[in-house]
């Protein structure tokens, strides 16, 4: 038996503060959603760990979708602009959301980002959340659905270790599938782990390098 200590909530005040913070966020998320709905815009929140390939996946999706409909991207990034610059090359409207070391996007930041784009010209917004598999799950943004991106390079336990994140997802992308053998990770087992949590989540295996699965993700987003 391995000795374990568990973090305990320090003070009641903290719990109350966190509770009202989450409530306030949820209310703003609902407002974002109704603004987007009124304009016929679908927003999708992409979540996943640092290095799971969110930016490259979004870039590939934008490349395929931009000729079909008006796409915009909100790129959450703690400190740098490299990701936003990569997507910007696709020539679609993009808003970078610098969280200044904040570890998740929140609904208020999305309210501000929405004001930066011409809503008449857009019908799909892809939101790249901060690379983090814990707290983004607690902060709805007003998106219609969530995509969780997990890469085989993160090892075999990512799904089992972060059930909360996956439970909130409509689509799970198992990315960098071309590296599965080199990593000794079985993507089929990751798929089983997802379906054990929630049988109706759509799981798509992708490689942005070979293009495998990207069309299926694009089609699935349009069907949401
Ligand atoms: Mg990124
Ligand atoms: Zn956070």
Tab-separated table of C-alpha atoms and ligand atoms in Angstrom:
chain	number	residue	atom	x	y	z
A	1	UNK	CA	0.000	0.000	0.000
A	2	UNK	CA	1.397	3.369	-1.009
A	3	UNK	CA	0.923	6.112	1.581
A	4	UNK	CA	-1.232	8.892	0.194
A	5	UNK	CA	-2.095	12.308	1.490
A	6	UNK	CA	-5.034	14.180	0.120
A	7	UNK	CA	-5.365	17.943	-0.267
A	8	UNK	CA	-8.274	19.149	1.830
A	9	UNK	CA	-10.281	22.316	1.161
A	10	UNK	CA	-8.589	24.863	3.440
A	11	UNK	CA	-11.424	27.104	4.563
A	12	UNK	CA	-15.149	27.359	4.066
A	13	UNK	CA	-14.589	30.847	2.671
A	14	UNK	CA	-12.528	29.361	-0.173
A	15	UNK	CA	-15.240	26.873	-1.000
A	16	UNK	CA	-17.905	29.591	-1.100
A	17	UNK	CA	-15.703	31.803	-3.238
A	18	UNK	CA	-15.023	29.007	-5.705
A	19	UNK	CA	-18.704	28.101	-5.829
A	20	UNK	CA	-19.827	31.630	-6.698
A	21	UNK	CA	-16.953	31.999	-9.176
A	22	UNK	CA	-18.098	28.911	-11.045
A	23	UNK	CA	-21.725	30.063	-10.893
A	24	UNK	CA	-20.816	33.491	-12.287
A	25	UNK	CA	-18.813	31.843	-15.071
A	26	UNK	CA	-21.689	29.526	-15.968
A	27	UNK	CA	-24.068	32.498	-16.230
A	28	UNK	CA	-21.732	34.384	-18.590
A	29	UNK	CA	-21.265	31.183	-20.618
A	30	UNK	CA	-25.057	30.987	-21.072
A	31	UNK	CA	-25.084	34.601	-22.258
A	32	UNK	CA	-22.283	33.867	-24.741
A	33	UNK	CA	-24.247	30.906	-26.004
A	34	UNK	CA	-27.383	32.936	-26.622
A	35	UNK	CA	-25.428	35.645	-28.497
A	36	UNK	CA	-23.850	32.939	-30.663
A	37	UNK	CA	-27.175	31.141	-31.175
A	38	UNK	CA	-28.833	34.368	-32.250
A	39	UNK	CA	-26.199	34.732	-34.975
A	40	UNK	CA	-26.389	31.104	-36.006
A	41	UNK	CA	-22.830	30.477	-34.832
A	42	UNK	CA	-21.563	27.192	-33.423
A	43	UNK	CA	-18.563	27.397	-31.097
A	44	UNK	CA	-16.465	24.336	-30.290
A	45	UNK	CA	-14.031	24.232	-27.369
A	46	UNK	CA	-10.845	22.178	-27.998
A	47	UNK	CA	-9.240	20.973	-24.809
A	48	UNK	CA	-6.177	18.840	-24.213
A	49	UNK	CA	-2.767	18.731	-22.587
A	50	UNK	CA	0.211	20.811	-23.689
A	51	UNK	CA	1.665	19.177	-26.807
A	52	UNK	CA	-1.403	17.079	-27.642
A	53	UNK	CA	-1.562	18.802	-31.032
A	54	UNK	CA	-4.551	21.138	-30.602
A	55	UNK	CA	-3.113	23.972	-32.689
A	56	UNK	CA	-2.045	21.761	-35.581
A	57	UNK	CA	-5.386	19.946	-35.564
A	58	UNK	CA	-7.256	23.273	-35.612
A	59	UNK	CA	-5.017	24.484	-38.455
A	60	UNK	CA	-5.818	21.335	-40.503
A	61	UNK	CA	-9.545	21.720	-39.778
A	62	UNK	CA	-9.556	25.393	-40.763
A	63	UNK	CA	-7.771	24.474	-43.996
A	64	UNK	CA	-10.577	22.045	-44.868
A	65	UNK	CA	-13.537	24.080	-43.620
A	66	UNK	CA	-12.776	27.678	-44.580
A	67	UNK	CA	-14.005	27.257	-48.169
A	68	UNK	CA	-17.319	25.806	-46.932
A	69	UNK	CA	-18.273	28.325	-44.217
A	70	UNK	CA	-17.062	31.313	-42.237
A	71	UNK	CA	-14.614	30.039	-39.624
A	72	UNK	CA	-12.937	32.024	-36.854
A	73	UNK	CA	-10.480	30.844	-34.208
A	74	UNK	CA	-9.997	31.972	-30.625
A	75	UNK	CA	-6.544	30.886	-29.550
A	76	UNK	CA	-5.982	30.643	-25.823
A	77	UNK	CA	-2.338	30.750	-24.904
A	78	UNK	CA	-0.772	31.594	-21.573
A	79	UNK	CA	2.175	33.632	-22.789
A	80	UNK	CA	3.184	33.177	-26.434
A	81	UNK	CA	1.770	33.985	-29.879
A	82	UNK	CA	3.308	31.174	-31.988
A	83	UNK	CA	0.070	29.180	-32.153
A	84	UNK	CA	-2.048	32.169	-33.160
A	85	UNK	CA	0.502	33.078	-35.833
A	86	UNK	CA	0.405	29.546	-37.269
A	87	UNK	CA	-3.387	29.628	-37.574
A	88	UNK	CA	-3.354	33.234	-38.823
A	89	UNK	CA	-1.566	31.997	-41.970
A	90	UNK	CA	-4.850	30.312	-42.946
A	91	UNK	CA	-6.293	33.786	-43.485
A	92	UNK	CA	-9.272	33.409	-41.158
A	93	UNK	CA	-10.246	35.797	-38.350
A	94	UNK	CA	-8.348	34.916	-35.196
A	95	UNK	CA	-8.331	36.341	-31.697
A	96	UNK	CA	-5.493	35.478	-29.384
A	97	UNK	CA	-6.506	35.212	-25.763
A	98	UNK	CA	-3.427	35.611	-23.578
A	99	UNK	CA	-4.297	34.368	-20.123
A	100	UNK	CA	-0.991	35.643	-18.673
A	101	UNK	CA	-0.145	32.294	-17.086
A	102	UNK	CA	-3.812	31.606	-16.287
A	103	UNK	CA	-4.392	27.888	-16.679
A	104	UNK	CA	-7.813	27.933	-18.406
A	105	UNK	CA	-10.069	30.118	-20.533
A	106	UNK	CA	-13.218	31.476	-18.902
A	107	UNK	CA	-16.524	32.708	-20.275
A	108	UNK	CA	-15.688	36.368	-19.694
A	109	UNK	CA	-12.608	36.126	-21.935
A	110	UNK	CA	-14.806	34.599	-24.636
A	111	UNK	CA	-17.309	37.486	-24.292
A	112	UNK	CA	-14.435	39.870	-25.028
A	113	UNK	CA	-13.172	37.768	-27.951
A	114	UNK	CA	-16.660	37.586	-29.505
A	115	UNK	CA	-16.643	41.419	-29.668
A	116	UNK	CA	-13.496	41.290	-31.809
A	117	UNK	CA	-15.016	39.462	-34.783
A	118	UNK	CA	-17.708	40.225	-37.357
A	119	UNK	CA	-20.455	37.842	-36.273
A	120	UNK	CA	-22.339	38.283	-39.554
A	121	UNK	CA	-19.521	36.600	-41.486
A	122	UNK	CA	-18.889	33.672	-39.148
A	123	UNK	CA	-20.788	30.445	-38.567
A	124	UNK	CA	-18.156	28.364	-36.764
A	125	UNK	CA	-15.730	29.361	-34.010
A	126	UNK	CA	-12.999	26.940	-32.984
A	127	UNK	CA	-11.684	27.759	-29.515
A	128	UNK	CA	-8.294	26.427	-28.441
A	129	UNK	CA	-8.286	26.196	-24.658
A	130	UNK	CA	-5.126	26.354	-22.545
A	131	UNK	CA	-3.092	23.121	-22.523
A	132	UNK	CA	-4.384	21.573	-19.319
A	133	UNK	CA	-6.551	18.536	-18.608
A	134	UNK	CA	-7.879	19.603	-15.212
A	135	UNK	CA	-9.609	22.935	-14.656
A	136	UNK	CA	-10.821	23.865	-18.191
A	137	UNK	CA	-13.472	21.192	-17.583
A	138	UNK	CA	-14.926	23.358	-14.784
A	139	UNK	CA	-15.317	26.469	-16.921
A	140	UNK	CA	-17.947	26.299	-19.656
A	141	UNK	CA	-17.380	29.004	-22.274
A	142	UNK	CA	-20.683	29.034	-24.123
A	143	UNK	CA	-19.571	26.541	-26.748
A	144	UNK	CA	-21.994	24.021	-28.208
A	145	UNK	CA	-19.652	21.083	-27.740
A	146	UNK	CA	-16.253	20.122	-26.455
A	147	UNK	CA	-13.538	18.189	-28.242
A	148	UNK	CA	-10.803	16.619	-26.125
A	149	UNK	CA	-7.516	15.971	-27.916
A	150	UNK	CA	-5.259	13.317	-26.462
A	151	UNK	CA	-2.032	12.246	-28.130
A	152	UNK	CA	-0.444	8.783	-28.033
A	153	UNK	CA	2.776	10.555	-27.008
A	154	UNK	CA	1.174	11.277	-23.623
A	155	UNK	CA	1.295	7.597	-22.689
A	156	UNK	CA	-1.386	4.980	-22.011
A	157	UNK	CA	-3.139	6.470	-18.950
A	158	UNK	CA	-4.380	9.888	-20.051
A	159	UNK	CA	-8.031	8.893	-20.317
A	160	UNK	CA	-8.167	6.962	-17.046
A	161	UNK	CA	-6.444	9.781	-15.166
A	162	UNK	CA	-8.727	12.590	-16.318
A	163	UNK	CA	-12.265	11.176	-16.389
A	164	UNK	CA	-13.891	14.531	-15.675
A	165	UNK	CA	-12.421	16.064	-18.813
A	166	UNK	CA	-13.595	13.235	-21.058
A	167	UNK	CA	-17.085	13.015	-19.543
A	168	UNK	CA	-17.830	16.520	-20.815
A	169	UNK	CA	-16.691	15.809	-24.377
A	170	UNK	CA	-18.785	15.112	-27.471
A	171	UNK	CA	-15.775	14.071	-29.528
A	172	UNK	CA	-12.429	12.646	-28.430
A	173	UNK	CA	-9.563	12.872	-30.877
A	174	UNK	CA	-6.701	10.407	-30.383
A	175	UNK	CA	-3.946	12.254	-32.150
A	176	UNK	CA	-0.446	11.560	-33.522
A	177	UNK	CA	-1.652	8.060	-34.331
A	178	UNK	CA	1.361	7.645	-36.670
A	179	UNK	CA	3.552	7.529	-33.538
A	180	UNK	CA	1.508	4.908	-31.663
A	181	UNK	CA	3.827	2.002	-32.404
A	182	UNK	CA	6.984	3.944	-31.572
A	183	UNK	CA	5.388	5.023	-28.292
A	184	UNK	CA	4.178	1.499	-27.464
A	185	UNK	CA	0.683	2.900	-26.870
A	186	UNK	CA	-2.386	1.021	-28.077
A	187	UNK	CA	-4.890	3.560	-29.483
A	188	UNK	CA	-7.606	0.889	-29.389
A	189	UNK	CA	-7.189	0.664	-25.601
A	190	UNK	CA	-7.488	4.466	-25.284
A	191	UNK	CA	-10.721	4.233	-27.284
A	192	UNK	CA	-12.014	1.526	-24.937
A	193	UNK	CA	-11.078	3.668	-21.931
A	194	UNK	CA	-13.155	6.550	-23.354
A	195	UNK	CA	-16.149	4.339	-24.094
A	196	UNK	CA	-15.978	2.796	-20.633
A	197	UNK	CA	-16.466	6.309	-19.238
A	198	UNK	CA	-19.187	7.309	-21.681
A	199	UNK	CA	-20.293	4.958	-24.461
A	200	UNK	CA	-21.736	7.612	-26.764
A	201	UNK	CA	-18.603	9.761	-27.195
A	202	UNK	CA	-17.356	9.751	-30.776
A	203	UNK	CA	-13.683	8.743	-30.867
A	204	UNK	CA	-11.614	9.569	-33.942
A	205	UNK	CA	-8.002	8.523	-34.531
A	206	UNK	CA	-6.034	11.228	-36.307
A	207	UNK	CA	-2.653	12.155	-37.661
A	208	UNK	CA	-2.145	15.685	-38.890
A	209	UNK	CA	1.003	14.421	-40.624
A	210	UNK	CA	-0.721	11.813	-42.809
A	211	UNK	CA	-4.143	13.485	-42.761
A	212	UNK	CA	-5.778	10.366	-41.287
A	213	UNK	CA	-9.092	11.109	-39.611
A	214	UNK	CA	-9.043	14.874	-40.204
A	215	UNK	CA	-11.929	14.816	-42.691
A	216	UNK	CA	-13.950	12.762	-40.214
A	217	UNK	CA	-13.354	15.326	-37.464
A	218	UNK	CA	-14.363	18.135	-39.845
A	219	UNK	CA	-17.553	16.301	-40.848
A	220	UNK	CA	-18.369	15.535	-37.224
A	221	UNK	CA	-18.018	19.194	-36.237
A	222	UNK	CA	-20.433	20.219	-38.968
A	223	UNK	CA	-22.921	17.600	-37.735
A	224	UNK	CA	-22.919	18.893	-34.135
B	1	LIG	MG1	-1.508	25.237	-28.974
B	2	LIG	ZN1	-7.237	26.719	-14.475
